[in-house]
């Protein structure tokens, strides 16, 4: 079975982002970038399924700028077999990403598509569901387990009140939640090997997809900051403050 | 402007946050609420009594058992063209269904809005709430998920009419195999007035009993940081943060939580924040209304005891 995994290059989650002073976006120059953590979990899942003999080939796809090739190389160092970069620049909206992926899926014919549940930059949480809708395929979002049985898969989804179990027909799209697995660290020999794996770079035009944004960003601002707090000396003082000052207990 | 709102419910009641979403919806035009499920008439009656609702559409069929994203999206699509806006909650439920609706309509969804500026312009948090983007949509139908904590709950009214809507197609793509829901006497995280959360500093699942004892004393819900969930101390549904639940209670008590960006994203809009941490440099103190630098294993039992006296 062939699996297609999507990866996105994002600002490192441990970096404090700064809004540009002109309100046009956030500072990205000279900032540490990394693979979106949920995409890492998605890649890891595909690699584990390959190691278990369920998957025969892993194609990893990114939509972004040229630098996203580094992210694809990381995915290949984790164990993906080949990479495809859709060189569409940054800030491509989820709908356009889903359309690009649909065009690639039509060429590659994977049985399973794994995406991260959300990218931690734009926080949209849309792409996997949109790919699934455009393909007319089943979807299982926010999964914490997956077992493939022939032409179906059993999945566990993380929902607000607990867990949900589904059986989905393949081909399907699943999106990874936090507890699906713990991604491996890439080793130097595997990084070297990944450099030799095939990488294809295509333009959105070649896939016949218009990536013009539908949303116009009018401005980007810092969130309102909280007023400075008070350090209390002990539990007694804390309780007194909560009762008499904040009046919340 | 006519607005369709997809309600989240348990068959009998609307889920917490739906009335907040209806406040956002009322700013956009006449509100129709769609309540779909295996059995949902009681929830539909509840929706009819929320202020600002003009009409409720009720669809009952076995094909809407469980989350049923594919069939629910297909149902919404049967009536989508009649509306200028389609709204759903930015919860696990809404995030599952709405993007499917948006893609099918060739619309770019606007996720998790925190303010309505005009019928086509909205504010939404990005980068874990560290950058608030004001975006204007050029799509003919606006498909939107709403961050409940950013809006006040709508009040009550005399019941609006409830009409039946025929079920949509059964796509037969997924089979529901059941769910395991956490049973708790405590309030739901997203509806609680007070939340007590524990982080990696708790050290073990066993030690979360300290958090639970304090929560029970306060009638509070229990939460956890992603680090505590990652470490296996608590199940994922307790996770507060960018990738978990977004909460804004009146009082949020963060215990043994250092305050990673992704956790702050989920709770920094709480009215009063208390942080208890032994590390005087913990970033959580930057958002705290009151902070105590102390060993949690001493301070938390002391706090529980102090509240009993």
PDB file of N, CA, C and O in Angstrom, chain B residues 174-238:
ATOM      1  N   UNK B 174     -17.890   5.763   6.372  1.00  0.00           N
ATOM      2  CA  UNK B 174     -17.330   5.347   7.655  1.00  0.00           C
ATOM      3  C   UNK B 174     -18.388   4.622   8.460  1.00  0.00           C
ATOM      4  O   UNK B 174     -19.582   4.825   8.267  1.00  0.00           O
ATOM      5  N   UNK B 175     -17.902   3.792   9.363  1.00  0.00           N
ATOM      6  CA  UNK B 175     -18.803   3.037  10.228  1.00  0.00           C
ATOM      7  C   UNK B 175     -18.474   3.406  11.663  1.00  0.00           C
ATOM      8  O   UNK B 175     -17.317   3.294  12.082  1.00  0.00           O
ATOM      9  N   UNK B 176     -19.491   3.852  12.404  1.00  0.00           N
ATOM     10  CA  UNK B 176     -19.291   4.242  13.803  1.00  0.00           C
ATOM     11  C   UNK B 176     -19.211   2.992  14.669  1.00  0.00           C
ATOM     12  O   UNK B 176     -20.065   2.121  14.598  1.00  0.00           O
ATOM     13  N   UNK B 177     -18.144   2.899  15.473  1.00  0.00           N
ATOM     14  CA  UNK B 177     -17.940   1.685  16.276  1.00  0.00           C
ATOM     15  C   UNK B 177     -18.053   1.948  17.774  1.00  0.00           C
ATOM     16  O   UNK B 177     -17.652   1.125  18.579  1.00  0.00           O
ATOM     17  N   UNK B 178     -18.508   3.151  18.123  1.00  0.00           N
ATOM     18  CA  UNK B 178     -18.692   3.438  19.545  1.00  0.00           C
ATOM     19  C   UNK B 178     -17.721   4.469  20.070  1.00  0.00           C
ATOM     20  O   UNK B 178     -16.760   4.836  19.385  1.00  0.00           O
ATOM     21  N   UNK B 179     -18.014   4.941  21.270  1.00  0.00           N
ATOM     22  CA  UNK B 179     -17.124   5.926  21.859  1.00  0.00           C
ATOM     23  C   UNK B 179     -16.926   5.636  23.337  1.00  0.00           C
ATOM     24  O   UNK B 179     -17.731   4.954  23.963  1.00  0.00           O
ATOM     25  N   UNK B 180     -15.809   6.119  23.859  1.00  0.00           N
ATOM     26  CA  UNK B 180     -15.530   5.999  25.288  1.00  0.00           C
ATOM     27  C   UNK B 180     -15.442   7.414  25.814  1.00  0.00           C
ATOM     28  O   UNK B 180     -14.481   8.122  25.533  1.00  0.00           O
ATOM     29  N   UNK B 181     -16.484   7.814  26.538  1.00  0.00           N
ATOM     30  CA  UNK B 181     -16.489   9.177  27.057  1.00  0.00           C
ATOM     31  C   UNK B 181     -16.092   9.160  28.527  1.00  0.00           C
ATOM     32  O   UNK B 181     -16.494   8.277  29.279  1.00  0.00           O
ATOM     33  N   UNK B 182     -15.268  10.134  28.910  1.00  0.00           N
ATOM     34  CA  UNK B 182     -14.862  10.226  30.315  1.00  0.00           C
ATOM     35  C   UNK B 182     -16.085  10.537  31.149  1.00  0.00           C
ATOM     36  O   UNK B 182     -16.855  11.434  30.813  1.00  0.00           O
ATOM     37  N   UNK B 183     -16.251   9.792  32.211  1.00  0.00           N
ATOM     38  CA  UNK B 183     -17.366  10.088  33.117  1.00  0.00           C
ATOM     39  C   UNK B 183     -16.810  10.852  34.299  1.00  0.00           C
ATOM     40  O   UNK B 183     -15.865  10.422  34.925  1.00  0.00           O
ATOM     41  N   UNK B 184     -17.395  12.001  34.558  1.00  0.00           N
ATOM     42  CA  UNK B 184     -16.896  12.791  35.663  1.00  0.00           C
ATOM     43  C   UNK B 184     -18.043  13.564  36.281  1.00  0.00           C
ATOM     44  O   UNK B 184     -18.950  14.012  35.597  1.00  0.00           O
ATOM     45  N   UNK B 185     -17.991  13.709  37.583  1.00  0.00           N
ATOM     46  CA  UNK B 185     -18.988  14.503  38.296  1.00  0.00           C
ATOM     47  C   UNK B 185     -18.644  15.985  38.170  1.00  0.00           C
ATOM     48  O   UNK B 185     -19.439  16.847  38.465  1.00  0.00           O
ATOM     49  N   UNK B 186     -17.429  16.253  37.749  1.00  0.00           N
ATOM     50  CA  UNK B 186     -16.973  17.650  37.698  1.00  0.00           C
ATOM     51  C   UNK B 186     -17.513  18.350  36.453  1.00  0.00           C
ATOM     52  O   UNK B 186     -17.882  17.688  35.481  1.00  0.00           O
ATOM     53  N   UNK B 187     -17.543  19.688  36.473  1.00  0.00           N
ATOM     54  CA  UNK B 187     -18.038  20.404  35.293  1.00  0.00           C
ATOM     55  C   UNK B 187     -17.160  20.162  34.067  1.00  0.00           C
ATOM     56  O   UNK B 187     -15.989  19.794  34.202  1.00  0.00           O
ATOM     57  N   UNK B 188     -17.738  20.359  32.886  1.00  0.00           N
ATOM     58  CA  UNK B 188     -16.963  20.231  31.646  1.00  0.00           C
ATOM     59  C   UNK B 188     -15.960  21.371  31.547  1.00  0.00           C
ATOM     60  O   UNK B 188     -16.273  22.503  31.909  1.00  0.00           O
ATOM     61  N   UNK B 189     -14.792  21.049  31.018  1.00  0.00           N
ATOM     62  CA  UNK B 189     -13.715  22.049  30.938  1.00  0.00           C
ATOM     63  C   UNK B 189     -14.157  23.344  30.280  1.00  0.00           C
ATOM     64  O   UNK B 189     -13.890  24.432  30.785  1.00  0.00           O
ATOM     65  N   UNK B 190     -14.841  23.219  29.138  1.00  0.00           N
ATOM     66  CA  UNK B 190     -15.161  24.422  28.372  1.00  0.00           C
ATOM     67  C   UNK B 190     -16.332  25.202  28.968  1.00  0.00           C
ATOM     68  O   UNK B 190     -16.646  26.287  28.508  1.00  0.00           O
ATOM     69  N   UNK B 191     -16.992  24.642  30.006  1.00  0.00           N
ATOM     70  CA  UNK B 191     -18.133  25.334  30.592  1.00  0.00           C
ATOM     71  C   UNK B 191     -17.874  25.732  32.044  1.00  0.00           C
ATOM     72  O   UNK B 191     -18.694  26.376  32.664  1.00  0.00           O
ATOM     73  N   UNK B 192     -16.724  25.348  32.600  1.00  0.00           N
ATOM     74  CA  UNK B 192     -16.474  25.529  34.031  1.00  0.00           C
ATOM     75  C   UNK B 192     -16.192  26.987  34.393  1.00  0.00           C
ATOM     76  O   UNK B 192     -15.577  27.716  33.624  1.00  0.00           O
ATOM     77  N   UNK B 193     -16.645  27.391  35.578  1.00  0.00           N
ATOM     78  CA  UNK B 193     -16.365  28.734  36.077  1.00  0.00           C
ATOM     79  C   UNK B 193     -14.940  28.790  36.664  1.00  0.00           C
ATOM     80  O   UNK B 193     -14.277  29.816  36.632  1.00  0.00           O
ATOM     81  N   UNK B 194     -14.509  27.657  37.204  1.00  0.00           N
ATOM     82  CA  UNK B 194     -13.157  27.568  37.768  1.00  0.00           C
ATOM     83  C   UNK B 194     -12.478  26.314  37.198  1.00  0.00           C
ATOM     84  O   UNK B 194     -13.113  25.261  37.069  1.00  0.00           O
ATOM     85  N   UNK B 195     -11.200  26.439  36.847  1.00  0.00           N
ATOM     86  CA  UNK B 195     -10.434  25.279  36.367  1.00  0.00           C
ATOM     87  C   UNK B 195      -9.132  25.193  37.160  1.00  0.00           C
ATOM     88  O   UNK B 195      -8.451  26.199  37.370  1.00  0.00           O
ATOM     89  N   UNK B 196      -8.805  23.985  37.613  1.00  0.00           N
ATOM     90  CA  UNK B 196      -7.504  23.743  38.227  1.00  0.00           C
ATOM     91  C   UNK B 196      -6.741  22.812  37.292  1.00  0.00           C
ATOM     92  O   UNK B 196      -7.207  21.716  36.981  1.00  0.00           O
ATOM     93  N   UNK B 197      -5.582  23.263  36.801  1.00  0.00           N
ATOM     94  CA  UNK B 197      -4.804  22.475  35.844  1.00  0.00           C
ATOM     95  C   UNK B 197      -3.443  22.107  36.406  1.00  0.00           C
ATOM     96  O   UNK B 197      -2.826  22.898  37.117  1.00  0.00           O
ATOM     97  N   UNK B 198      -2.991  20.920  36.047  1.00  0.00           N
ATOM     98  CA  UNK B 198      -1.663  20.474  36.451  1.00  0.00           C
ATOM     99  C   UNK B 198      -0.764  20.287  35.252  1.00  0.00           C
ATOM    100  O   UNK B 198      -1.240  20.005  34.152  1.00  0.00           O
ATOM    101  N   UNK B 199       0.541  20.436  35.473  1.00  0.00           N
ATOM    102  CA  UNK B 199       1.515  20.303  34.400  1.00  0.00           C
ATOM    103  C   UNK B 199       2.533  19.214  34.678  1.00  0.00           C
ATOM    104  O   UNK B 199       2.320  18.343  35.532  1.00  0.00           O
ATOM    105  N   UNK B 200       3.643  19.290  33.963  1.00  0.00           N
ATOM    106  CA  UNK B 200       4.695  18.295  34.098  1.00  0.00           C
ATOM    107  C   UNK B 200       5.188  18.222  35.555  1.00  0.00           C
ATOM    108  O   UNK B 200       5.569  17.167  36.042  1.00  0.00           O
ATOM    109  N   UNK B 201       5.143  19.365  36.249  1.00  0.00           N
ATOM    110  CA  UNK B 201       5.600  19.437  37.636  1.00  0.00           C
ATOM    111  C   UNK B 201       4.851  18.509  38.583  1.00  0.00           C
ATOM    112  O   UNK B 201       5.317  18.234  39.689  1.00  0.00           O
ATOM    113  N   UNK B 202       3.694  17.993  38.147  1.00  0.00           N
ATOM    114  CA  UNK B 202       2.943  17.076  39.008  1.00  0.00           C
ATOM    115  C   UNK B 202       3.703  15.769  39.197  1.00  0.00           C
ATOM    116  O   UNK B 202       3.507  15.078  40.193  1.00  0.00           O
ATOM    117  N   UNK B 203       4.516  15.416  38.233  1.00  0.00           N
ATOM    118  CA  UNK B 203       5.403  14.256  38.374  1.00  0.00           C
ATOM    119  C   UNK B 203       4.786  12.905  38.078  1.00  0.00           C
ATOM    120  O   UNK B 203       5.477  12.004  37.622  1.00  0.00           O
ATOM    121  N   UNK B 204       3.475  12.729  38.314  1.00  0.00           N
ATOM    122  CA  UNK B 204       2.861  11.428  38.033  1.00  0.00           C
ATOM    123  C   UNK B 204       1.348  11.565  37.945  1.00  0.00           C
ATOM    124  O   UNK B 204       0.786  12.573  38.395  1.00  0.00           O
ATOM    125  N   UNK B 205       0.713  10.538  37.388  1.00  0.00           N
ATOM    126  CA  UNK B 205      -0.747  10.508  37.315  1.00  0.00           C
ATOM    127  C   UNK B 205      -1.315  10.487  38.725  1.00  0.00           C
ATOM    128  O   UNK B 205      -2.312  11.145  39.025  1.00  0.00           O
ATOM    129  N   UNK B 206      -0.673   9.723  39.588  1.00  0.00           N
ATOM    130  CA  UNK B 206      -1.094   9.577  40.987  1.00  0.00           C
ATOM    131  C   UNK B 206      -1.188  10.945  41.674  1.00  0.00           C
ATOM    132  O   UNK B 206      -2.163  11.251  42.371  1.00  0.00           O
ATOM    133  N   UNK B 207      -0.194  11.803  41.409  1.00  0.00           N
ATOM    134  CA  UNK B 207      -0.161  13.100  42.082  1.00  0.00           C
ATOM    135  C   UNK B 207      -1.281  14.047  41.633  1.00  0.00           C
ATOM    136  O   UNK B 207      -1.526  15.061  42.275  1.00  0.00           O
ATOM    137  N   UNK B 208      -1.933  13.703  40.518  1.00  0.00           N
ATOM    138  CA  UNK B 208      -3.055  14.547  40.073  1.00  0.00           C
ATOM    139  C   UNK B 208      -4.209  14.524  41.073  1.00  0.00           C
ATOM    140  O   UNK B 208      -5.120  15.344  41.002  1.00  0.00           O
ATOM    141  N   UNK B 209      -4.142  13.564  42.047  1.00  0.00           N
ATOM    142  CA  UNK B 209      -5.163  13.543  43.109  1.00  0.00           C
ATOM    143  C   UNK B 209      -5.163  14.853  43.878  1.00  0.00           C
ATOM    144  O   UNK B 209      -6.200  15.290  44.366  1.00  0.00           O
ATOM    145  N   UNK B 210      -3.993  15.477  43.987  1.00  0.00           N
ATOM    146  CA  UNK B 210      -3.896  16.770  44.678  1.00  0.00           C
ATOM    147  C   UNK B 210      -4.709  17.825  43.933  1.00  0.00           C
ATOM    148  O   UNK B 210      -5.387  18.656  44.531  1.00  0.00           O
ATOM    149  N   UNK B 211      -4.600  17.776  42.595  1.00  0.00           N
ATOM    150  CA  UNK B 211      -5.341  18.721  41.744  1.00  0.00           C
ATOM    151  C   UNK B 211      -6.841  18.464  41.877  1.00  0.00           C
ATOM    152  O   UNK B 211      -7.639  19.376  42.017  1.00  0.00           O
ATOM    153  N   UNK B 212      -7.193  17.171  41.853  1.00  0.00           N
ATOM    154  CA  UNK B 212      -8.618  16.803  41.927  1.00  0.00           C
ATOM    155  C   UNK B 212      -9.233  17.213  43.263  1.00  0.00           C
ATOM    156  O   UNK B 212     -10.370  17.689  43.309  1.00  0.00           O
ATOM    157  N   UNK B 213      -8.468  17.061  44.346  1.00  0.00           N
ATOM    158  CA  UNK B 213      -8.979  17.438  45.671  1.00  0.00           C
ATOM    159  C   UNK B 213      -9.241  18.947  45.724  1.00  0.00           C
ATOM    160  O   UNK B 213     -10.278  19.390  46.221  1.00  0.00           O
ATOM    161  N   UNK B 214      -8.314  19.719  45.168  1.00  0.00           N
ATOM    162  CA  UNK B 214      -8.489  21.175  45.153  1.00  0.00           C
ATOM    163  C   UNK B 214      -9.679  21.552  44.257  1.00  0.00           C
ATOM    164  O   UNK B 214     -10.501  22.396  44.619  1.00  0.00           O
ATOM    165  N   UNK B 215      -9.766  20.893  43.091  1.00  0.00           N
ATOM    166  CA  UNK B 215     -10.864  21.164  42.160  1.00  0.00           C
ATOM    167  C   UNK B 215     -12.210  20.871  42.825  1.00  0.00           C
ATOM    168  O   UNK B 215     -13.154  21.658  42.710  1.00  0.00           O
ATOM    169  N   UNK B 216     -12.294  19.753  43.542  1.00  0.00           N
ATOM    170  CA  UNK B 216     -13.563  19.386  44.176  1.00  0.00           C
ATOM    171  C   UNK B 216     -13.942  20.373  45.269  1.00  0.00           C
ATOM    172  O   UNK B 216     -15.120  20.677  45.460  1.00  0.00           O
ATOM    173  N   UNK B 217     -12.946  20.882  45.946  1.00  0.00           N
ATOM    174  CA  UNK B 217     -13.203  21.883  46.984  1.00  0.00           C
ATOM    175  C   UNK B 217     -13.812  23.146  46.363  1.00  0.00           C
ATOM    176  O   UNK B 217     -14.679  23.801  46.944  1.00  0.00           O
ATOM    177  N   UNK B 218     -13.381  23.474  45.148  1.00  0.00           N
ATOM    178  CA  UNK B 218     -13.824  24.705  44.480  1.00  0.00           C
ATOM    179  C   UNK B 218     -14.994  24.479  43.517  1.00  0.00           C
ATOM    180  O   UNK B 218     -15.479  25.413  42.898  1.00  0.00           O
ATOM    181  N   UNK B 219     -15.428  23.241  43.366  1.00  0.00           N
ATOM    182  CA  UNK B 219     -16.443  22.925  42.348  1.00  0.00           C
ATOM    183  C   UNK B 219     -15.911  23.169  40.953  1.00  0.00           C
ATOM    184  O   UNK B 219     -16.624  23.611  40.047  1.00  0.00           O
ATOM    185  N   UNK B 220     -14.626  22.893  40.762  1.00  0.00           N
ATOM    186  CA  UNK B 220     -13.933  23.246  39.518  1.00  0.00           C
ATOM    187  C   UNK B 220     -13.745  22.042  38.602  1.00  0.00           C
ATOM    188  O   UNK B 220     -13.854  20.898  39.027  1.00  0.00           O
ATOM    189  N   UNK B 221     -13.440  22.346  37.328  1.00  0.00           N
ATOM    190  CA  UNK B 221     -13.038  21.313  36.379  1.00  0.00           C
ATOM    191  C   UNK B 221     -11.535  21.095  36.507  1.00  0.00           C
ATOM    192  O   UNK B 221     -10.814  21.963  36.989  1.00  0.00           O
ATOM    193  N   UNK B 222     -11.076  19.926  36.037  1.00  0.00           N
ATOM    194  CA  UNK B 222      -9.646  19.611  36.046  1.00  0.00           C
ATOM    195  C   UNK B 222      -9.098  19.712  34.629  1.00  0.00           C
ATOM    196  O   UNK B 222      -9.719  19.240  33.683  1.00  0.00           O
ATOM    197  N   UNK B 223      -7.942  20.364  34.499  1.00  0.00           N
ATOM    198  CA  UNK B 223      -7.281  20.458  33.207  1.00  0.00           C
ATOM    199  C   UNK B 223      -5.852  19.974  33.307  1.00  0.00           C
ATOM    200  O   UNK B 223      -5.358  19.652  34.399  1.00  0.00           O
ATOM    201  N   UNK B 224      -5.170  19.913  32.164  1.00  0.00           N
ATOM    202  CA  UNK B 224      -3.776  19.466  32.146  1.00  0.00           C
ATOM    203  C   UNK B 224      -3.047  20.167  31.005  1.00  0.00           C
ATOM    204  O   UNK B 224      -3.658  20.528  29.998  1.00  0.00           O
ATOM    205  N   UNK B 225      -1.754  20.353  31.183  1.00  0.00           N
ATOM    206  CA  UNK B 225      -0.948  20.920  30.098  1.00  0.00           C
ATOM    207  C   UNK B 225      -0.598  19.808  29.116  1.00  0.00           C
ATOM    208  O   UNK B 225      -0.723  18.624  29.421  1.00  0.00           O
ATOM    209  N   UNK B 226      -0.141  20.202  27.930  1.00  0.00           N
ATOM    210  CA  UNK B 226       0.261  19.191  26.951  1.00  0.00           C
ATOM    211  C   UNK B 226       1.394  18.334  27.504  1.00  0.00           C
ATOM    212  O   UNK B 226       1.438  17.126  27.271  1.00  0.00           O
ATOM    213  N   UNK B 227       2.292  18.943  28.292  1.00  0.00           N
ATOM    214  CA  UNK B 227       3.409  18.184  28.864  1.00  0.00           C
ATOM    215  C   UNK B 227       2.878  17.079  29.772  1.00  0.00           C
ATOM    216  O   UNK B 227       3.395  15.959  29.769  1.00  0.00           O
ATOM    217  N   UNK B 228       1.822  17.387  30.552  1.00  0.00           N
ATOM    218  CA  UNK B 228       1.254  16.386  31.455  1.00  0.00           C
ATOM    219  C   UNK B 228       0.551  15.283  30.660  1.00  0.00           C
ATOM    220  O   UNK B 228       0.592  14.109  31.034  1.00  0.00           O
ATOM    221  N   UNK B 229      -0.063  15.656  29.536  1.00  0.00           N
ATOM    222  CA  UNK B 229      -0.722  14.665  28.677  1.00  0.00           C
ATOM    223  C   UNK B 229       0.333  13.798  27.985  1.00  0.00           C
ATOM    224  O   UNK B 229       0.249  12.570  27.976  1.00  0.00           O
ATOM    225  N   UNK B 230       1.365  14.468  27.464  1.00  0.00           N
ATOM    226  CA  UNK B 230       2.485  13.758  26.818  1.00  0.00           C
ATOM    227  C   UNK B 230       3.115  12.741  27.757  1.00  0.00           C
ATOM    228  O   UNK B 230       3.532  11.668  27.345  1.00  0.00           O
ATOM    229  N   UNK B 231       3.221  13.127  29.031  1.00  0.00           N
ATOM    230  CA  UNK B 231       3.860  12.245  30.015  1.00  0.00           C
ATOM    231  C   UNK B 231       2.926  11.142  30.484  1.00  0.00           C
ATOM    232  O   UNK B 231       3.312  10.320  31.313  1.00  0.00           O
ATOM    233  N   UNK B 232       1.672  11.159  29.971  1.00  0.00           N
ATOM    234  CA  UNK B 232       0.732  10.097  30.317  1.00  0.00           C
ATOM    235  C   UNK B 232       0.075  10.280  31.677  1.00  0.00           C
ATOM    236  O   UNK B 232      -0.531   9.355  32.200  1.00  0.00           O
ATOM    237  N   UNK B 233       0.165  11.505  32.263  1.00  0.00           N
ATOM    238  CA  UNK B 233      -0.464  11.721  33.571  1.00  0.00           C
ATOM    239  C   UNK B 233      -1.983  11.804  33.434  1.00  0.00           C
ATOM    240  O   UNK B 233      -2.716  11.405  34.334  1.00  0.00           O
ATOM    241  N   UNK B 234      -2.440  12.394  32.322  1.00  0.00           N
ATOM    242  CA  UNK B 234      -3.869  12.623  32.128  1.00  0.00           C
ATOM    243  C   UNK B 234      -4.246  12.329  30.672  1.00  0.00           C
ATOM    244  O   UNK B 234      -3.420  12.489  29.779  1.00  0.00           O
ATOM    245  N   UNK B 235      -5.523  11.906  30.429  1.00  0.00           N
ATOM    246  CA  UNK B 235      -5.971  11.696  29.044  1.00  0.00           C
ATOM    247  C   UNK B 235      -6.003  13.013  28.249  1.00  0.00           C
ATOM    248  O   UNK B 235      -6.097  14.091  28.842  1.00  0.00           O
ATOM    249  N   UNK B 236      -5.964  12.871  26.935  1.00  0.00           N
ATOM    250  CA  UNK B 236      -5.861  14.040  26.056  1.00  0.00           C
ATOM    251  C   UNK B 236      -7.047  14.997  26.160  1.00  0.00           C
ATOM    252  O   UNK B 236      -6.901  16.187  25.931  1.00  0.00           O
ATOM    253  N   UNK B 237      -8.238  14.477  26.509  1.00  0.00           N
ATOM    254  CA  UNK B 237      -9.405  15.367  26.534  1.00  0.00           C
ATOM    255  C   UNK B 237      -9.315  16.406  27.655  1.00  0.00           C
ATOM    256  O   UNK B 237     -10.102  17.326  27.707  1.00  0.00           O
ATOM    257  N   UNK B 238      -8.317  16.251  28.541  1.00  0.00           N
ATOM    258  CA  UNK B 238      -8.119  17.248  29.596  1.00  0.00           C
ATOM    259  C   UNK B 238      -7.149  18.349  29.153  1.00  0.00           C
ATOM    260  O   UNK B 238      -6.895  19.290  29.881  1.00  0.00           O
TER     261      UNK B 238
END
